[in-house]
Amino acid sequence: MPSGLIALALGGFGIGLTEFLIAGLLPQVASSLAVSEAAAGWLISGYALSVAVGAIALTAATTRLPRKHILVGLVALFVIGNLLSAVAPNYQVMLLGRIVAALCHGSFFGIGSLVARSLVAPEKKSQAVAVMFAGLTVANVLGVPFGALVGERWGWRAAFWAVTAIGVVALAGIAALVPSWAGRVQPVAGTERATGAGAEGIPPSGLARQFRAFRSWQVWLTLVATALSYGGMFGAFSYIAYTFTEVSGFAPADVAWLLMVYGVGLVIGNLVGGRAADRDRDRALVIALLGLALTLALFGLLAESATASVVLVFLMGVTGFAGVPGMITRVTDFAHGAALAASANVSASNVGNAFGAWLGGLAISAGLGYTAPLYVGAGIVLISVAVMAVAAQRARSDRVADRVPAR
């Protein structure tokens, strides 16, 4: 495995930690900075909104820069943001630190996915993306308990100091281990190194050329499928604690380890999905999405069983993240390596998260119960399956048309 991939995964781990650990620290932060729980909640929602904005804005602003340099700058921004949070004398500085750290999130995973796939042979590109995202999925498992444990022993600021240190190590690793040619065509020993642009050559660098990638229906269909799949999963996941405690009969103290079961599923699904996508990407994506829809529907039906809930929340993680590597390589392939499209995929997932959580909340407010978000999520994912099936069919038709000789 290329050492540059490990450095990217470490960066993803640090970014994932800073996203998730705040949930376990929120009461401490609110008390320390003398703000209400609602105001403290903006440290989470403000981060999410900044991810969606930063993914597009920073990628658009850096289109002509070498991708390795961009990644180094993004991780530096991440370090600064967490440092601000660690030393924040008041709520305003804390929120600023969260926003600064979040701005790098989407662009890091968007541009990082292009760099990651350029470090391996073309037939392993989805696996390379999965390795980079492994850092994020591991952070999902460890983020909340890490924040809670460190915060309880040494205070909430110590958690942000720890994440800042991880960011510094990731920054040094990317600077030292990611080659300067990563993400673009570079002759190596008489051959051409595989890049995020695939066989098309140097990825588009100018902003106008980046936007041309969005002329492709396949790019838009993949972005829509991404938003819907995330929306279905996180629409259900946002209220999963209530499902566990109010329907499945678990104690509130059990929620932490149940979320870790879900996180382990994310890690496995990410790695398995990457391998499957390198064999037959569109088929793997349709199967993963169908599996997620079925899992969510079964979860709704069997939520009263504690045993079934444990199994199904694990499968929810597996199927929910199995499509992520394939979706990213798909959108970047059809965008011919445009970094803006890769970052737009991250923005689409965050928009989907917000949309799904909103619909799940509406279902609960309508009195449909705490299993309703699971059914709502299953319905959203089924729409994603339909979108992905249309995209796959169009792609097959285009390939057949390309093989038919002109008369």
Coordinates of C-alpha atoms in Angstrom, one line a residue:
M1 CA 0.0 0.0 0.0
P2 CA 1.5 3.4 -1.0
S3 CA 2.6 5.4 2.1
G4 CA 0.9 8.5 0.7
L5 CA -2.5 6.7 1.1
I6 CA -1.7 6.1 4.8
A7 CA -1.0 9.9 5.2
L8 CA -4.3 10.7 3.5
A9 CA -6.2 8.2 5.7
L10 CA -4.6 9.9 8.8
G11 CA -5.8 13.2 7.6
G12 CA -9.3 11.8 7.1
F13 CA -9.1 10.3 10.6
G14 CA -8.3 13.7 12.1
I15 CA -11.0 15.5 10.2
G16 CA -13.5 12.8 11.1
L17 CA -12.6 13.1 14.8
T18 CA -13.2 16.8 14.9
E19 CA -16.6 16.3 13.3
F20 CA -17.8 13.6 15.6
L21 CA -16.1 14.2 19.0
I22 CA -18.0 17.4 19.7
A23 CA -21.2 15.4 20.3
G24 CA -19.6 13.8 23.4
L25 CA -18.3 17.2 24.7
L26 CA -21.3 19.4 24.1
P27 CA -22.5 19.6 27.8
Q28 CA -18.9 20.5 29.0
V29 CA -18.4 23.1 26.3
A30 CA -21.8 24.7 26.9
S31 CA -21.1 24.9 30.7
S32 CA -17.5 26.2 30.2
L33 CA -18.4 28.9 27.7
A34 CA -21.7 29.8 29.5
V35 CA -24.0 29.3 26.6
S36 CA -27.3 27.4 26.2
E37 CA -27.5 23.8 24.8
A38 CA -29.2 25.3 21.8
A39 CA -26.3 27.7 21.1
A40 CA -23.8 24.9 21.7
G41 CA -25.7 22.8 19.1
W42 CA -24.5 25.3 16.5
L43 CA -21.0 24.0 17.0
I44 CA -22.4 20.9 15.2
S45 CA -24.9 22.4 12.7
G46 CA -22.6 25.3 11.9
Y47 CA -19.8 22.8 11.1
A48 CA -22.1 20.8 8.8
L49 CA -23.2 23.9 6.9
S50 CA -19.6 25.1 6.5
V51 CA -18.6 21.7 5.1
A52 CA -21.2 22.1 2.3
V53 CA -20.1 25.6 1.5
G54 CA -16.4 25.0 1.9
A55 CA -16.4 22.0 -0.4
I56 CA -17.4 24.1 -3.4
A57 CA -15.8 27.4 -2.5
L58 CA -12.3 26.3 -1.6
T59 CA -12.1 23.8 -4.5
A60 CA -13.2 26.5 -7.0
A61 CA -10.7 28.9 -5.5
T62 CA -7.8 26.5 -5.9
T63 CA -8.4 24.9 -9.3
R64 CA -5.1 25.9 -10.8
L65 CA -2.9 24.9 -7.8
P66 CA -1.1 21.5 -7.6
R67 CA -3.3 19.1 -5.7
K68 CA -0.6 18.1 -3.2
H69 CA -0.1 21.8 -2.3
I70 CA -3.9 22.2 -1.9
L71 CA -4.1 19.2 0.5
V72 CA -1.2 20.6 2.6
G73 CA -3.0 24.0 2.8
L74 CA -6.3 22.3 3.7
V75 CA -4.8 20.3 6.5
A76 CA -3.0 23.5 7.7
L77 CA -6.4 25.2 7.8
F78 CA -7.8 22.2 9.8
V79 CA -4.9 22.6 12.3
I80 CA -5.6 26.3 12.7
G81 CA -9.3 25.7 13.2
N82 CA -8.8 23.1 15.9
L83 CA -6.1 25.2 17.6
L84 CA -8.6 28.1 17.8
S85 CA -11.2 25.7 19.4
A86 CA -8.6 24.5 21.9
V87 CA -7.7 28.0 23.1
A88 CA -11.1 29.7 22.6
P89 CA -11.7 32.2 25.4
N90 CA -15.4 32.5 24.4
Y91 CA -18.2 30.9 22.4
Q92 CA -17.6 33.2 19.4
V93 CA -14.0 32.1 18.9
M94 CA -15.0 28.5 19.5
L95 CA -17.6 28.7 16.7
L96 CA -15.1 30.4 14.5
G97 CA -12.6 27.6 15.1
R98 CA -15.3 25.0 14.2
I99 CA -16.1 26.9 10.9
V100 CA -12.5 27.2 9.9
A101 CA -11.9 23.5 10.5
A102 CA -15.0 22.6 8.6
L103 CA -14.1 24.6 5.5
C104 CA -11.4 22.1 4.7
H105 CA -13.5 19.0 5.2
G106 CA -15.3 18.7 1.8
S107 CA -12.4 19.8 -0.3
F108 CA -10.0 17.5 1.5
F109 CA -12.1 14.4 0.8
G110 CA -13.0 15.6 -2.7
I111 CA -9.4 16.4 -3.9
G112 CA -7.9 13.7 -1.7
S113 CA -10.0 11.1 -3.5
L114 CA -8.5 12.2 -6.8
V115 CA -5.0 12.1 -5.3
A116 CA -5.6 8.7 -3.7
R117 CA -6.7 7.0 -6.9
S118 CA -3.7 8.4 -8.7
L119 CA -1.4 6.5 -6.4
V120 CA -2.5 3.1 -7.5
A121 CA -3.3 1.2 -10.7
P122 CA -6.6 2.2 -12.4
E123 CA -8.2 -1.2 -11.6
K124 CA -7.7 -0.4 -7.8
K125 CA -8.9 3.2 -7.8
S126 CA -12.1 2.5 -5.7
Q127 CA -10.1 0.5 -3.2
A128 CA -7.6 3.5 -2.9
V129 CA -10.5 5.8 -2.2
A130 CA -11.8 3.4 0.4
V131 CA -8.5 3.3 2.2
M132 CA -8.5 7.1 2.4
F133 CA -12.1 7.1 3.7
A134 CA -11.1 4.4 6.2
G135 CA -9.8 7.2 8.4
L136 CA -13.2 8.9 8.4
T137 CA -15.1 5.6 9.2
V138 CA -12.7 4.7 12.0
A139 CA -13.2 8.3 13.4
N140 CA -17.0 7.6 13.3
V141 CA -16.4 4.6 15.6
L142 CA -14.0 6.4 17.9
G143 CA -15.0 10.1 17.7
V144 CA -17.8 10.3 20.3
P145 CA -16.2 7.9 22.9
F146 CA -12.8 9.6 22.3
G147 CA -14.2 13.0 23.0
A148 CA -16.2 11.8 26.0
L149 CA -13.2 10.0 27.5
V150 CA -10.6 12.7 27.0
G151 CA -13.0 15.4 28.1
E152 CA -13.9 13.6 31.3
R153 CA -10.3 13.1 32.3
W154 CA -8.6 16.2 31.1
G155 CA -11.3 18.6 30.0
W156 CA -12.8 19.3 26.6
R157 CA -9.9 21.5 25.5
A158 CA -7.6 18.5 25.7
A159 CA -9.6 16.7 23.1
F160 CA -9.1 19.6 20.6
W161 CA -5.4 19.8 21.5
A162 CA -5.2 16.0 20.7
V163 CA -6.9 16.5 17.3
T164 CA -4.6 19.5 16.6
A165 CA -1.6 17.2 17.2
I166 CA -3.1 14.5 14.8
G167 CA -3.5 17.3 12.2
V168 CA 0.1 18.3 12.5
V169 CA 1.2 14.7 12.1
A170 CA -1.1 14.3 9.0
L171 CA 0.2 17.6 7.6
A172 CA 3.8 16.3 7.9
G173 CA 2.9 12.9 6.4
I174 CA 1.1 14.4 3.4
A175 CA 4.0 16.8 2.8
A176 CA 6.6 14.1 3.0
L177 CA 4.8 11.0 1.5
V178 CA 2.4 12.2 -1.1
P179 CA 4.3 12.6 -4.4
S180 CA 4.2 15.9 -6.2
W181 CA 2.8 14.3 -9.3
A182 CA -0.2 12.9 -7.5
G183 CA -3.5 13.7 -9.2
R184 CA -2.1 14.5 -12.6
V185 CA -0.4 12.8 -15.5
Q186 CA 3.3 12.3 -15.0
P187 CA 5.6 10.1 -17.2
V188 CA 7.2 7.5 -15.1
A189 CA 9.9 5.2 -16.5
G190 CA 8.6 5.5 -20.0
T191 CA 5.0 5.1 -19.1
E192 CA 2.1 7.3 -18.0
R193 CA 1.1 7.3 -14.3
A194 CA -2.6 6.7 -13.8
T195 CA -4.4 9.9 -12.7
G196 CA -7.7 11.1 -11.5
A197 CA -8.4 12.1 -15.0
G198 CA -8.1 8.5 -16.2
A199 CA -7.1 8.1 -19.8
E200 CA -8.2 11.5 -20.7
G201 CA -5.0 13.2 -19.6
I202 CA -4.4 16.2 -17.3
P203 CA -7.4 17.0 -15.2
P204 CA -9.1 20.4 -16.0
S205 CA -7.6 23.2 -14.0
G206 CA -9.4 26.4 -15.0
L207 CA -12.6 27.2 -13.2
A208 CA -14.6 27.4 -16.5
R209 CA -13.3 23.9 -17.5
Q210 CA -14.1 22.6 -14.0
F211 CA -17.7 23.7 -14.5
R212 CA -17.9 22.0 -17.9
A213 CA -17.9 18.7 -16.0
F214 CA -21.4 19.5 -14.9
R215 CA -22.7 19.3 -18.5
S216 CA -22.6 15.5 -18.0
W217 CA -26.0 13.9 -17.1
Q218 CA -24.0 11.1 -15.5
V219 CA -22.4 13.6 -13.1
W220 CA -25.7 15.0 -12.0
L221 CA -27.3 11.5 -11.7
T222 CA -24.5 10.4 -9.5
L223 CA -24.7 13.5 -7.3
V224 CA -28.5 13.0 -6.9
A225 CA -28.0 9.3 -6.1
T226 CA -25.4 10.3 -3.5
A227 CA -27.6 12.9 -1.9
L228 CA -30.5 10.5 -1.7
S229 CA -28.5 7.6 -0.4
Y230 CA -27.0 9.7 2.4
G231 CA -30.3 11.3 3.1
G232 CA -32.0 7.9 3.6
M233 CA -29.3 6.6 5.9
F234 CA -28.7 9.7 8.0
G235 CA -32.4 10.5 8.1
A236 CA -32.8 7.2 10.0
F237 CA -29.5 7.5 11.9
S238 CA -30.3 11.0 13.2
Y239 CA -33.1 9.5 15.4
I240 CA -31.6 6.0 16.0
A241 CA -31.0 6.7 19.7
Y242 CA -34.7 7.2 20.2
T243 CA -35.4 4.0 18.3
F244 CA -33.0 2.1 20.6
T245 CA -34.4 3.5 23.8
E246 CA -38.1 4.0 23.1
V247 CA -38.7 1.0 20.8
S248 CA -36.0 -1.6 21.2
G249 CA -35.9 -1.3 25.0
F250 CA -32.2 -0.4 25.5
A251 CA -31.1 1.8 28.3
P252 CA -29.7 5.2 27.4
A253 CA -26.2 4.0 28.5
D254 CA -26.3 1.3 25.8
V255 CA -26.5 3.8 23.0
A256 CA -22.8 4.5 22.9
W257 CA -21.8 0.8 22.2
L258 CA -24.6 0.4 19.8
L259 CA -23.3 3.4 17.8
M260 CA -19.9 1.7 17.8
V261 CA -21.5 -1.4 16.3
Y262 CA -22.8 0.9 13.6
G263 CA -19.4 2.4 13.1
V264 CA -17.7 -1.0 12.7
G265 CA -20.2 -1.7 10.0
L266 CA -19.2 1.6 8.3
V267 CA -15.5 0.5 8.3
I268 CA -16.3 -2.9 6.8
G269 CA -18.8 -1.6 4.3
N270 CA -16.3 1.0 3.1
L271 CA -13.5 -1.5 2.4
V272 CA -15.8 -4.2 0.9
G273 CA -17.6 -1.6 -1.2
G274 CA -14.3 -0.3 -2.6
R275 CA -13.3 -3.8 -3.7
A276 CA -16.7 -4.5 -5.2
A277 CA -16.7 -1.2 -7.1
D278 CA -13.4 -2.1 -8.8
R279 CA -14.9 -5.3 -10.2
D280 CA -18.3 -3.9 -11.4
R281 CA -19.0 -0.4 -10.1
D282 CA -22.6 0.2 -11.2
R283 CA -23.7 -3.2 -10.2
A284 CA -22.0 -2.9 -6.8
L285 CA -23.7 0.5 -6.3
V286 CA -27.2 -0.8 -7.1
I287 CA -26.8 -3.8 -4.8
A288 CA -25.4 -1.7 -2.0
L289 CA -28.4 0.7 -2.2
L290 CA -30.9 -2.1 -2.4
G291 CA -29.3 -3.7 0.6
L292 CA -29.5 -0.4 2.5
A293 CA -33.2 0.1 1.6
L294 CA -34.0 -3.5 2.7
T295 CA -32.0 -3.1 5.9
L296 CA -33.9 0.1 6.9
A297 CA -37.3 -1.4 6.1
L298 CA -36.5 -4.6 8.1
F299 CA -35.2 -2.4 11.0
G300 CA -38.5 -0.6 11.1
L301 CA -40.4 -3.9 11.2
L302 CA -38.1 -5.6 13.8
A303 CA -37.1 -2.7 15.9
E304 CA -38.9 -4.1 19.0
S305 CA -36.4 -7.0 19.0
A306 CA -33.2 -5.9 20.8
T307 CA -31.2 -8.7 19.1
A308 CA -32.5 -7.8 15.6
S309 CA -31.7 -4.2 16.3
V310 CA -28.1 -4.9 17.0
V311 CA -27.7 -7.0 13.8
L312 CA -29.6 -4.5 11.7
V313 CA -27.7 -1.4 12.9
F314 CA -24.5 -3.2 11.9
L315 CA -25.9 -4.0 8.5
M316 CA -27.1 -0.4 8.2
G317 CA -23.5 0.7 8.6
V318 CA -22.2 -1.9 6.1
T319 CA -24.7 -1.2 3.3
G320 CA -24.8 2.6 4.1
F321 CA -21.1 3.1 3.4
A322 CA -20.5 0.3 0.8
G323 CA -21.5 2.7 -2.0
V324 CA -19.3 5.6 -1.0
P325 CA -16.0 4.7 -2.8
G326 CA -17.9 3.8 -6.0
M327 CA -20.0 7.0 -6.0
I328 CA -16.8 9.1 -5.7
T329 CA -14.9 7.4 -8.4
R330 CA -18.0 7.4 -10.6
V331 CA -18.6 11.1 -10.4
T332 CA -14.9 11.9 -10.9
D333 CA -14.6 9.5 -13.9
F334 CA -17.6 11.1 -15.7
A335 CA -16.2 14.6 -14.7
H336 CA -12.8 13.6 -16.2
G337 CA -11.0 14.3 -12.9
A338 CA -12.5 17.7 -12.2
A339 CA -11.9 18.4 -8.5
L340 CA -15.0 20.6 -8.3
A341 CA -17.2 17.6 -9.1
A342 CA -15.4 15.5 -6.5
S343 CA -16.0 18.1 -3.8
A344 CA -19.6 18.6 -5.1
N345 CA -20.1 14.9 -4.2
V346 CA -19.2 15.7 -0.6
S347 CA -21.6 18.7 -0.6
A348 CA -24.3 16.5 -2.0
S349 CA -23.9 14.0 0.8
N350 CA -24.2 16.8 3.4
V351 CA -27.3 18.3 1.7
G352 CA -28.7 14.8 1.8
N353 CA -28.0 14.4 5.5
A354 CA -29.9 17.6 6.3
F355 CA -32.8 16.7 4.0
G356 CA -33.1 13.2 5.4
A357 CA -33.0 14.4 9.0
W358 CA -35.6 17.0 8.3
L359 CA -38.0 14.4 6.7
G360 CA -37.4 12.0 9.6
G361 CA -38.2 14.7 12.1
L362 CA -41.4 15.5 10.2
A363 CA -42.5 11.9 10.4
I364 CA -41.9 11.8 14.2
S365 CA -43.7 15.2 14.6
A366 CA -46.7 13.8 12.7
G367 CA -47.0 11.1 15.4
L368 CA -45.8 8.2 13.3
G369 CA -43.5 6.9 16.0
Y370 CA -39.7 6.4 16.4
T371 CA -39.5 3.8 13.7
A372 CA -40.9 6.2 11.1
P373 CA -37.5 7.7 10.2
L374 CA -36.4 4.1 9.2
Y375 CA -39.3 3.7 6.8
V376 CA -38.8 7.3 5.5
G377 CA -35.1 6.5 5.0
A378 CA -35.9 3.3 3.1
G379 CA -38.2 5.2 0.8
I380 CA -35.6 7.8 0.1
V381 CA -33.0 5.2 -0.7
L382 CA -35.4 3.4 -3.1
I383 CA -35.5 6.6 -5.1
S384 CA -31.7 6.6 -5.1
V385 CA -31.8 3.0 -6.4
A386 CA -34.0 4.1 -9.3
V387 CA -31.7 7.1 -10.1
M388 CA -28.7 4.8 -10.0
A389 CA -30.4 2.2 -12.2
V390 CA -31.2 4.9 -14.8
A391 CA -27.6 6.2 -14.7
A392 CA -26.2 2.6 -15.1
Q393 CA -28.5 1.9 -18.0
R394 CA -27.6 5.1 -19.8
A395 CA -23.9 4.4 -19.2
R396 CA -24.3 0.9 -20.8
S397 CA -26.2 2.3 -23.7
D398 CA -23.5 4.9 -24.3
R399 CA -20.8 2.2 -24.2
V400 CA -22.7 0.1 -26.7
A401 CA -23.2 3.1 -29.0
D402 CA -19.4 3.8 -28.9
R403 CA -18.7 0.3 -30.0
V404 CA -21.0 0.4 -33.0
P405 CA -19.0 1.5 -36.1
A406 CA -20.3 4.5 -38.0
R407 CA -21.8 3.7 -41.4

